[in-house]
Short mmCIF file of N, CA and C in Angstrom, two decimals:
data_model
loop_
_atom_site.label_atom_id
_atom_site.label_comp_id
_atom_site.label_asym_id
_atom_site.label_seq_id
_atom_site.Cartn_x
_atom_site.Cartn_y
_atom_site.Cartn_z
N MET A 1 15.02 -4.03 -39.73
CA MET A 1 14.28 -4.88 -38.81
C MET A 1 15.18 -6.02 -38.35
N SER A 2 15.04 -6.40 -37.12
CA SER A 2 15.90 -7.42 -36.54
C SER A 2 15.39 -8.82 -36.85
N VAL A 3 16.31 -9.77 -36.93
CA VAL A 3 15.94 -11.15 -37.19
C VAL A 3 15.51 -11.86 -35.90
N PHE A 4 15.79 -11.25 -34.75
CA PHE A 4 15.42 -11.86 -33.48
C PHE A 4 14.01 -11.42 -33.08
N PRO A 5 13.24 -12.31 -32.46
CA PRO A 5 11.90 -11.93 -32.03
C PRO A 5 11.95 -10.88 -30.93
N ALA A 6 10.84 -10.16 -30.78
CA ALA A 6 10.79 -9.05 -29.82
C ALA A 6 11.01 -9.52 -28.39
N TRP A 7 10.49 -10.70 -28.04
CA TRP A 7 10.65 -11.15 -26.66
C TRP A 7 12.11 -11.46 -26.35
N LEU A 8 12.87 -11.94 -27.34
CA LEU A 8 14.28 -12.22 -27.12
C LEU A 8 15.08 -10.92 -27.02
N ARG A 9 14.70 -9.93 -27.82
CA ARG A 9 15.36 -8.63 -27.73
C ARG A 9 15.04 -7.96 -26.39
N GLY A 10 13.81 -8.17 -25.88
CA GLY A 10 13.45 -7.63 -24.56
C GLY A 10 14.27 -8.27 -23.45
N ALA A 11 14.50 -9.57 -23.55
CA ALA A 11 15.34 -10.26 -22.56
C ALA A 11 16.77 -9.77 -22.66
N ALA A 12 17.27 -9.55 -23.88
CA ALA A 12 18.63 -9.04 -24.05
C ALA A 12 18.75 -7.64 -23.47
N TYR A 13 17.73 -6.82 -23.67
CA TYR A 13 17.77 -5.47 -23.11
C TYR A 13 17.75 -5.50 -21.58
N ALA A 14 17.03 -6.45 -21.00
CA ALA A 14 17.01 -6.56 -19.54
C ALA A 14 18.41 -6.84 -19.01
N LEU A 15 19.17 -7.68 -19.71
CA LEU A 15 20.53 -7.96 -19.28
C LEU A 15 21.49 -6.83 -19.63
N TRP A 16 21.20 -6.12 -20.68
CA TRP A 16 22.07 -5.03 -21.11
C TRP A 16 21.85 -3.77 -20.28
N ALA A 17 20.76 -3.69 -19.56
CA ALA A 17 20.42 -2.48 -18.81
C ALA A 17 21.41 -2.18 -17.69
N LEU A 18 22.01 -3.21 -17.09
CA LEU A 18 22.98 -2.96 -16.02
C LEU A 18 24.22 -2.24 -16.54
N PRO A 19 24.88 -2.69 -17.60
CA PRO A 19 26.02 -1.91 -18.09
C PRO A 19 25.61 -0.53 -18.61
N LEU A 20 24.41 -0.42 -19.15
CA LEU A 20 23.95 0.89 -19.62
C LEU A 20 23.73 1.85 -18.46
N ALA A 21 23.32 1.33 -17.31
CA ALA A 21 22.99 2.18 -16.17
C ALA A 21 24.20 2.94 -15.65
N VAL A 22 25.38 2.37 -15.78
CA VAL A 22 26.56 3.04 -15.25
C VAL A 22 27.20 3.97 -16.27
N GLY A 23 26.68 4.02 -17.47
CA GLY A 23 27.23 4.86 -18.52
C GLY A 23 26.51 6.20 -18.62
N PRO A 24 26.82 6.96 -19.66
CA PRO A 24 26.16 8.24 -19.87
C PRO A 24 24.68 8.09 -20.26
N VAL A 25 23.98 9.21 -20.26
CA VAL A 25 22.54 9.20 -20.51
C VAL A 25 22.22 8.91 -21.97
N ALA A 26 23.01 9.38 -22.89
CA ALA A 26 22.70 9.24 -24.32
C ALA A 26 22.48 7.78 -24.74
N PRO A 27 23.34 6.84 -24.37
CA PRO A 27 23.05 5.44 -24.75
C PRO A 27 21.80 4.88 -24.06
N ARG A 28 21.50 5.36 -22.87
CA ARG A 28 20.29 4.89 -22.19
C ARG A 28 19.03 5.32 -22.93
N LEU A 29 19.12 6.40 -23.68
CA LEU A 29 17.99 6.86 -24.48
C LEU A 29 18.01 6.23 -25.89
N ARG A 30 19.20 5.94 -26.39
CA ARG A 30 19.34 5.45 -27.76
C ARG A 30 19.11 3.94 -27.89
N VAL A 31 19.59 3.14 -26.95
CA VAL A 31 19.53 1.69 -27.08
C VAL A 31 18.10 1.16 -27.11
N PRO A 32 17.16 1.63 -26.27
CA PRO A 32 15.78 1.11 -26.39
C PRO A 32 15.16 1.38 -27.77
N ARG A 33 15.51 2.51 -28.38
CA ARG A 33 14.97 2.83 -29.70
C ARG A 33 15.57 1.91 -30.75
N ARG A 34 16.86 1.67 -30.69
CA ARG A 34 17.51 0.84 -31.71
C ARG A 34 17.22 -0.65 -31.52
N LEU A 35 17.18 -1.11 -30.28
CA LEU A 35 17.02 -2.53 -30.03
C LEU A 35 15.55 -2.95 -30.06
N LEU A 36 14.69 -2.13 -29.46
CA LEU A 36 13.29 -2.51 -29.30
C LEU A 36 12.31 -1.67 -30.10
N GLY A 37 12.78 -0.58 -30.71
CA GLY A 37 11.88 0.32 -31.41
C GLY A 37 11.04 1.16 -30.47
N GLU A 38 11.56 1.39 -29.26
CA GLU A 38 10.84 2.16 -28.23
C GLU A 38 11.55 3.49 -28.02
N PRO A 39 11.10 4.57 -28.68
CA PRO A 39 11.78 5.85 -28.49
C PRO A 39 11.46 6.47 -27.13
N ILE A 40 12.44 7.14 -26.57
CA ILE A 40 12.27 7.85 -25.29
C ILE A 40 12.64 9.30 -25.55
N THR A 41 11.66 10.19 -25.41
CA THR A 41 11.89 11.61 -25.58
C THR A 41 12.41 12.17 -24.27
N PRO A 42 13.64 12.71 -24.24
CA PRO A 42 14.22 13.14 -22.97
C PRO A 42 13.61 14.44 -22.45
N ARG A 43 13.68 14.60 -21.14
CA ARG A 43 13.27 15.84 -20.51
C ARG A 43 14.39 16.86 -20.65
N ASP A 44 14.10 18.09 -20.22
CA ASP A 44 15.09 19.16 -20.36
C ASP A 44 16.23 19.03 -19.35
N ARG A 45 15.91 18.90 -18.08
CA ARG A 45 16.94 18.82 -17.04
C ARG A 45 17.07 17.37 -16.59
N LEU A 46 18.24 16.79 -16.84
CA LEU A 46 18.40 15.37 -16.57
C LEU A 46 19.41 15.04 -15.48
N ALA A 47 20.02 16.01 -14.84
CA ALA A 47 21.11 15.71 -13.90
C ALA A 47 20.64 14.82 -12.74
N VAL A 48 19.62 15.25 -12.03
CA VAL A 48 19.13 14.47 -10.89
C VAL A 48 18.41 13.22 -11.39
N ARG A 49 17.64 13.36 -12.44
CA ARG A 49 16.91 12.22 -13.00
C ARG A 49 17.86 11.14 -13.51
N ALA A 50 18.98 11.55 -14.07
CA ALA A 50 19.95 10.56 -14.56
C ALA A 50 20.54 9.76 -13.40
N THR A 51 20.76 10.40 -12.28
CA THR A 51 21.28 9.69 -11.11
C THR A 51 20.23 8.75 -10.55
N VAL A 52 18.98 9.19 -10.47
CA VAL A 52 17.90 8.33 -9.98
C VAL A 52 17.75 7.12 -10.90
N HIS A 53 17.79 7.37 -12.21
CA HIS A 53 17.68 6.27 -13.16
C HIS A 53 18.87 5.32 -13.05
N ARG A 54 20.05 5.87 -12.84
CA ARG A 54 21.24 5.03 -12.71
C ARG A 54 21.10 4.08 -11.52
N VAL A 55 20.61 4.57 -10.40
CA VAL A 55 20.47 3.73 -9.20
C VAL A 55 19.37 2.69 -9.40
N LEU A 56 18.19 3.13 -9.85
CA LEU A 56 17.07 2.20 -10.00
C LEU A 56 17.33 1.16 -11.11
N SER A 57 17.83 1.61 -12.24
CA SER A 57 18.09 0.70 -13.34
C SER A 57 19.23 -0.25 -13.00
N GLY A 58 20.24 0.25 -12.32
CA GLY A 58 21.34 -0.61 -11.90
C GLY A 58 20.91 -1.67 -10.91
N ALA A 59 20.07 -1.28 -9.95
CA ALA A 59 19.58 -2.26 -8.97
C ALA A 59 18.71 -3.31 -9.64
N LEU A 60 17.83 -2.88 -10.53
CA LEU A 60 16.99 -3.84 -11.25
C LEU A 60 17.83 -4.71 -12.18
N GLY A 61 18.89 -4.15 -12.73
CA GLY A 61 19.80 -4.93 -13.56
C GLY A 61 20.52 -6.00 -12.76
N LEU A 62 20.89 -5.69 -11.52
CA LEU A 62 21.51 -6.70 -10.66
C LEU A 62 20.54 -7.84 -10.36
N VAL A 63 19.29 -7.50 -10.09
CA VAL A 63 18.27 -8.53 -9.86
C VAL A 63 18.10 -9.39 -11.11
N THR A 64 18.10 -8.76 -12.27
CA THR A 64 17.96 -9.49 -13.53
C THR A 64 19.12 -10.45 -13.74
N TRP A 65 20.33 -9.98 -13.52
CA TRP A 65 21.50 -10.86 -13.69
C TRP A 65 21.49 -11.99 -12.68
N PHE A 66 21.02 -11.73 -11.46
CA PHE A 66 20.95 -12.79 -10.46
C PHE A 66 19.94 -13.86 -10.87
N LEU A 67 18.78 -13.44 -11.39
CA LEU A 67 17.79 -14.41 -11.86
C LEU A 67 18.32 -15.22 -13.05
N ALA A 68 19.04 -14.57 -13.95
CA ALA A 68 19.64 -15.29 -15.08
C ALA A 68 20.69 -16.28 -14.58
N PHE A 69 21.47 -15.88 -13.58
CA PHE A 69 22.46 -16.78 -12.99
C PHE A 69 21.78 -18.00 -12.38
N LEU A 70 20.70 -17.79 -11.65
CA LEU A 70 19.99 -18.91 -11.03
C LEU A 70 19.42 -19.86 -12.08
N ALA A 71 18.91 -19.30 -13.19
CA ALA A 71 18.36 -20.15 -14.24
C ALA A 71 19.44 -20.99 -14.91
N VAL A 72 20.58 -20.38 -15.21
CA VAL A 72 21.67 -21.13 -15.82
C VAL A 72 22.21 -22.17 -14.84
N LEU A 73 22.33 -21.80 -13.58
CA LEU A 73 22.80 -22.73 -12.56
C LEU A 73 21.86 -23.94 -12.44
N ALA A 74 20.56 -23.69 -12.45
CA ALA A 74 19.59 -24.79 -12.36
C ALA A 74 19.68 -25.70 -13.59
N ALA A 75 19.84 -25.12 -14.76
CA ALA A 75 19.92 -25.92 -15.98
C ALA A 75 21.20 -26.77 -15.99
N VAL A 76 22.31 -26.16 -15.64
CA VAL A 76 23.57 -26.90 -15.64
C VAL A 76 23.56 -27.98 -14.57
N ARG A 77 23.10 -27.65 -13.39
CA ARG A 77 23.04 -28.66 -12.33
C ARG A 77 22.06 -29.77 -12.68
N GLY A 78 20.98 -29.45 -13.36
CA GLY A 78 20.02 -30.48 -13.75
C GLY A 78 20.60 -31.44 -14.76
N VAL A 79 21.27 -30.90 -15.77
CA VAL A 79 21.84 -31.75 -16.80
C VAL A 79 23.02 -32.55 -16.26
N LEU A 80 23.81 -31.95 -15.41
CA LEU A 80 24.99 -32.62 -14.85
C LEU A 80 24.72 -33.16 -13.45
N TYR A 81 23.48 -33.54 -13.18
CA TYR A 81 23.09 -33.96 -11.83
C TYR A 81 23.96 -35.07 -11.25
N PRO A 82 24.32 -36.10 -11.99
CA PRO A 82 25.14 -37.16 -11.38
C PRO A 82 26.52 -36.66 -10.92
N LEU A 83 27.02 -35.60 -11.54
CA LEU A 83 28.33 -35.08 -11.16
C LEU A 83 28.27 -34.18 -9.93
N VAL A 84 27.11 -33.56 -9.67
CA VAL A 84 27.02 -32.61 -8.57
C VAL A 84 26.26 -33.14 -7.37
N ALA A 85 25.61 -34.28 -7.51
CA ALA A 85 24.79 -34.81 -6.43
C ALA A 85 25.58 -35.79 -5.58
N SER A 86 25.12 -35.93 -4.35
CA SER A 86 25.71 -36.96 -3.50
C SER A 86 25.04 -38.30 -3.84
N ASP A 87 25.36 -39.33 -3.09
CA ASP A 87 24.82 -40.67 -3.39
C ASP A 87 23.45 -40.93 -2.77
N ASP A 88 22.82 -39.94 -2.18
CA ASP A 88 21.54 -40.14 -1.50
C ASP A 88 20.40 -39.85 -2.48
N TYR A 89 20.13 -40.78 -3.39
CA TYR A 89 19.09 -40.58 -4.39
C TYR A 89 17.71 -40.91 -3.85
N GLY A 90 17.63 -41.61 -2.74
CA GLY A 90 16.34 -41.97 -2.15
C GLY A 90 15.57 -40.76 -1.67
N ASN A 91 16.28 -39.69 -1.28
CA ASN A 91 15.62 -38.48 -0.77
C ASN A 91 15.58 -37.36 -1.81
N SER A 92 15.97 -37.63 -3.03
CA SER A 92 15.96 -36.58 -4.04
C SER A 92 14.72 -36.72 -4.92
N TRP A 93 14.40 -35.66 -5.64
CA TRP A 93 13.26 -35.69 -6.56
C TRP A 93 13.54 -36.72 -7.64
N GLY A 94 12.59 -37.57 -7.90
CA GLY A 94 12.74 -38.58 -8.93
C GLY A 94 13.46 -39.84 -8.47
N GLY A 95 13.91 -39.85 -7.21
CA GLY A 95 14.64 -41.02 -6.68
C GLY A 95 13.71 -42.20 -6.53
N PRO A 96 14.16 -43.28 -6.13
CA PRO A 96 15.41 -43.63 -5.44
C PRO A 96 16.53 -44.04 -6.37
N THR A 97 16.35 -43.99 -7.70
CA THR A 97 17.43 -44.39 -8.59
C THR A 97 18.11 -43.15 -9.18
N LEU A 98 19.32 -43.32 -9.63
CA LEU A 98 20.05 -42.22 -10.27
C LEU A 98 19.36 -41.78 -11.55
N ALA A 99 18.87 -42.71 -12.34
CA ALA A 99 18.22 -42.36 -13.62
C ALA A 99 16.97 -41.51 -13.40
N GLY A 100 16.17 -41.88 -12.41
CA GLY A 100 14.97 -41.10 -12.13
C GLY A 100 15.29 -39.71 -11.60
N ALA A 101 16.24 -39.63 -10.69
CA ALA A 101 16.63 -38.33 -10.14
C ALA A 101 17.25 -37.45 -11.22
N TRP A 102 18.06 -38.05 -12.07
CA TRP A 102 18.69 -37.29 -13.14
C TRP A 102 17.63 -36.77 -14.11
N ALA A 103 16.68 -37.61 -14.49
CA ALA A 103 15.64 -37.19 -15.44
C ALA A 103 14.81 -36.04 -14.88
N VAL A 104 14.40 -36.14 -13.63
CA VAL A 104 13.58 -35.09 -13.03
C VAL A 104 14.36 -33.79 -12.92
N HIS A 105 15.59 -33.85 -12.46
CA HIS A 105 16.38 -32.63 -12.30
C HIS A 105 16.71 -32.00 -13.66
N ALA A 106 17.00 -32.81 -14.66
CA ALA A 106 17.28 -32.27 -15.99
C ALA A 106 16.03 -31.63 -16.59
N LEU A 107 14.88 -32.28 -16.46
CA LEU A 107 13.64 -31.71 -17.00
C LEU A 107 13.26 -30.42 -16.29
N LEU A 108 13.41 -30.38 -14.99
CA LEU A 108 13.10 -29.14 -14.25
C LEU A 108 14.08 -28.03 -14.60
N GLY A 109 15.37 -28.36 -14.65
CA GLY A 109 16.37 -27.34 -14.95
C GLY A 109 16.19 -26.75 -16.34
N LEU A 110 15.96 -27.61 -17.32
CA LEU A 110 15.77 -27.13 -18.69
C LEU A 110 14.37 -26.57 -18.92
N GLY A 111 13.39 -27.12 -18.20
CA GLY A 111 12.02 -26.65 -18.37
C GLY A 111 11.78 -25.26 -17.81
N LEU A 112 12.60 -24.85 -16.87
CA LEU A 112 12.44 -23.51 -16.30
C LEU A 112 13.12 -22.42 -17.12
N LEU A 113 13.93 -22.80 -18.10
CA LEU A 113 14.59 -21.79 -18.94
C LEU A 113 13.60 -20.91 -19.72
N PRO A 114 12.55 -21.46 -20.35
CA PRO A 114 11.58 -20.58 -21.01
C PRO A 114 10.87 -19.64 -20.04
N VAL A 115 10.59 -20.12 -18.85
CA VAL A 115 9.96 -19.26 -17.84
C VAL A 115 10.90 -18.11 -17.48
N CYS A 116 12.18 -18.42 -17.36
CA CYS A 116 13.16 -17.38 -17.06
C CYS A 116 13.27 -16.38 -18.21
N LEU A 117 13.22 -16.86 -19.44
CA LEU A 117 13.26 -15.94 -20.59
C LEU A 117 12.05 -15.01 -20.60
N LEU A 118 10.88 -15.53 -20.26
CA LEU A 118 9.69 -14.67 -20.17
C LEU A 118 9.84 -13.64 -19.05
N LEU A 119 10.40 -14.06 -17.94
CA LEU A 119 10.64 -13.15 -16.83
C LEU A 119 11.65 -12.06 -17.22
N LEU A 120 12.70 -12.45 -17.92
CA LEU A 120 13.68 -11.47 -18.38
C LEU A 120 13.05 -10.50 -19.38
N THR A 121 12.17 -10.99 -20.23
CA THR A 121 11.47 -10.11 -21.17
C THR A 121 10.62 -9.09 -20.43
N ALA A 122 9.92 -9.55 -19.39
CA ALA A 122 9.11 -8.63 -18.59
C ALA A 122 9.99 -7.60 -17.88
N LEU A 123 11.13 -8.02 -17.38
CA LEU A 123 12.04 -7.08 -16.73
C LEU A 123 12.63 -6.09 -17.74
N GLY A 124 12.85 -6.53 -18.97
CA GLY A 124 13.29 -5.61 -20.01
C GLY A 124 12.24 -4.57 -20.33
N ALA A 125 10.98 -5.00 -20.38
CA ALA A 125 9.89 -4.03 -20.61
C ALA A 125 9.79 -3.05 -19.45
N LEU A 126 10.00 -3.54 -18.24
CA LEU A 126 9.98 -2.64 -17.08
C LEU A 126 11.15 -1.66 -17.14
N GLN A 127 12.30 -2.10 -17.62
CA GLN A 127 13.45 -1.19 -17.75
C GLN A 127 13.13 -0.05 -18.73
N VAL A 128 12.45 -0.38 -19.83
CA VAL A 128 12.08 0.66 -20.80
C VAL A 128 11.08 1.62 -20.17
N ARG A 129 10.07 1.09 -19.46
CA ARG A 129 9.08 1.95 -18.81
C ARG A 129 9.73 2.82 -17.74
N LEU A 130 10.72 2.27 -17.04
CA LEU A 130 11.43 3.04 -16.02
C LEU A 130 12.22 4.17 -16.66
N ALA A 131 12.87 3.91 -17.78
CA ALA A 131 13.61 4.97 -18.48
C ALA A 131 12.66 6.06 -18.97
N ARG A 132 11.49 5.65 -19.45
CA ARG A 132 10.50 6.66 -19.89
C ARG A 132 9.99 7.48 -18.72
N ALA A 133 9.76 6.83 -17.56
CA ALA A 133 9.22 7.54 -16.42
C ALA A 133 10.24 8.49 -15.79
N VAL A 134 11.50 8.09 -15.76
CA VAL A 134 12.50 8.90 -15.08
C VAL A 134 13.20 9.86 -16.04
N LEU A 135 13.65 9.37 -17.17
CA LEU A 135 14.40 10.20 -18.11
C LEU A 135 13.51 10.85 -19.16
N GLY A 136 12.41 10.20 -19.49
CA GLY A 136 11.56 10.70 -20.56
C GLY A 136 10.41 11.56 -20.05
N ARG A 137 9.47 11.77 -20.93
CA ARG A 137 8.33 12.63 -20.61
C ARG A 137 7.07 11.85 -20.31
N ALA A 138 7.22 10.62 -19.90
CA ALA A 138 6.05 9.80 -19.56
C ALA A 138 5.38 10.33 -18.31
N ARG A 139 4.06 10.26 -18.28
CA ARG A 139 3.30 10.80 -17.16
C ARG A 139 3.05 9.77 -16.06
N SER A 140 3.11 8.50 -16.38
CA SER A 140 2.78 7.50 -15.37
C SER A 140 4.03 7.15 -14.54
N PRO A 141 3.93 7.31 -13.23
CA PRO A 141 5.08 7.03 -12.36
C PRO A 141 5.11 5.61 -11.81
N TRP A 142 4.21 4.71 -12.26
CA TRP A 142 4.12 3.37 -11.67
C TRP A 142 5.40 2.55 -11.80
N PRO A 143 6.27 2.72 -12.81
CA PRO A 143 7.47 1.88 -12.85
C PRO A 143 8.44 2.12 -11.70
N ILE A 144 8.40 3.29 -11.10
CA ILE A 144 9.35 3.60 -10.02
C ILE A 144 9.04 2.76 -8.78
N PRO A 145 7.81 2.76 -8.23
CA PRO A 145 7.57 1.91 -7.06
C PRO A 145 7.63 0.42 -7.37
N VAL A 146 7.25 0.03 -8.58
CA VAL A 146 7.35 -1.39 -8.96
C VAL A 146 8.82 -1.82 -8.96
N THR A 147 9.69 -0.96 -9.47
CA THR A 147 11.12 -1.27 -9.48
C THR A 147 11.67 -1.37 -8.07
N VAL A 148 11.26 -0.46 -7.19
CA VAL A 148 11.73 -0.50 -5.81
C VAL A 148 11.28 -1.79 -5.13
N VAL A 149 10.03 -2.18 -5.33
CA VAL A 149 9.52 -3.41 -4.72
C VAL A 149 10.25 -4.64 -5.28
N LEU A 150 10.44 -4.69 -6.59
CA LEU A 150 11.14 -5.83 -7.19
C LEU A 150 12.59 -5.91 -6.72
N CYS A 151 13.23 -4.76 -6.55
CA CYS A 151 14.61 -4.77 -6.04
C CYS A 151 14.65 -5.25 -4.59
N ALA A 152 13.68 -4.85 -3.78
CA ALA A 152 13.62 -5.34 -2.40
C ALA A 152 13.37 -6.84 -2.36
N LEU A 153 12.48 -7.32 -3.22
CA LEU A 153 12.25 -8.76 -3.31
C LEU A 153 13.49 -9.50 -3.82
N GLY A 154 14.22 -8.88 -4.72
CA GLY A 154 15.45 -9.47 -5.22
C GLY A 154 16.51 -9.59 -4.12
N VAL A 155 16.58 -8.59 -3.26
CA VAL A 155 17.52 -8.66 -2.12
C VAL A 155 17.11 -9.79 -1.19
N LEU A 156 15.81 -9.91 -0.93
CA LEU A 156 15.35 -11.01 -0.07
C LEU A 156 15.63 -12.38 -0.71
N LEU A 157 15.44 -12.49 -2.01
CA LEU A 157 15.74 -13.74 -2.70
C LEU A 157 17.23 -14.06 -2.62
N PHE A 158 18.06 -13.04 -2.80
CA PHE A 158 19.50 -13.25 -2.73
C PHE A 158 19.92 -13.70 -1.33
N LEU A 159 19.37 -13.06 -0.30
CA LEU A 159 19.70 -13.44 1.07
C LEU A 159 19.23 -14.86 1.38
N ALA A 160 18.05 -15.23 0.90
CA ALA A 160 17.55 -16.59 1.12
C ALA A 160 18.43 -17.59 0.39
N TRP A 161 18.81 -17.29 -0.83
CA TRP A 161 19.69 -18.19 -1.58
C TRP A 161 21.05 -18.31 -0.90
N LEU A 162 21.57 -17.17 -0.42
CA LEU A 162 22.86 -17.18 0.24
C LEU A 162 22.85 -17.98 1.52
N SER A 163 21.74 -17.96 2.24
CA SER A 163 21.68 -18.68 3.51
C SER A 163 21.58 -20.19 3.31
N GLN A 164 21.11 -20.64 2.15
CA GLN A 164 20.99 -22.07 1.91
C GLN A 164 22.20 -22.64 1.17
N VAL A 165 23.11 -21.79 0.73
CA VAL A 165 24.30 -22.28 0.02
C VAL A 165 25.26 -22.92 0.98
#
């Protein structure tokens, strides 16, 4: 049994799913069982299904890494706000003083980290359900369209973030 809680292992699996997606099928079936205790019984013919899973899991893994990047960026920028901000504290959150702006940005940056961990845990659970639906013998196909929608939303989020940088 692992010393880490299940939600933390789920978040780790969400981040680990991207490197797993580009590898062979055997680790994609083995890692959820070893890390999360979620066995996936494989289907007989996996050639096409392995490619579909590679694309979907890889795309969702990219979205997961981008969300983790945004969370770390927000936390670091919040804590180091005086180093990254301009001198216009009157128009910033918590302004018009540096101390108020720094406090608000640090609290928001650090306060959003647990929310991001919960989101990563949910994405890890979706990765397991996706592996079961595509590679395993699961009957419910709902993880496939949910993954496609989340990946499309992730692309839109990335484009919006890129346009404001």
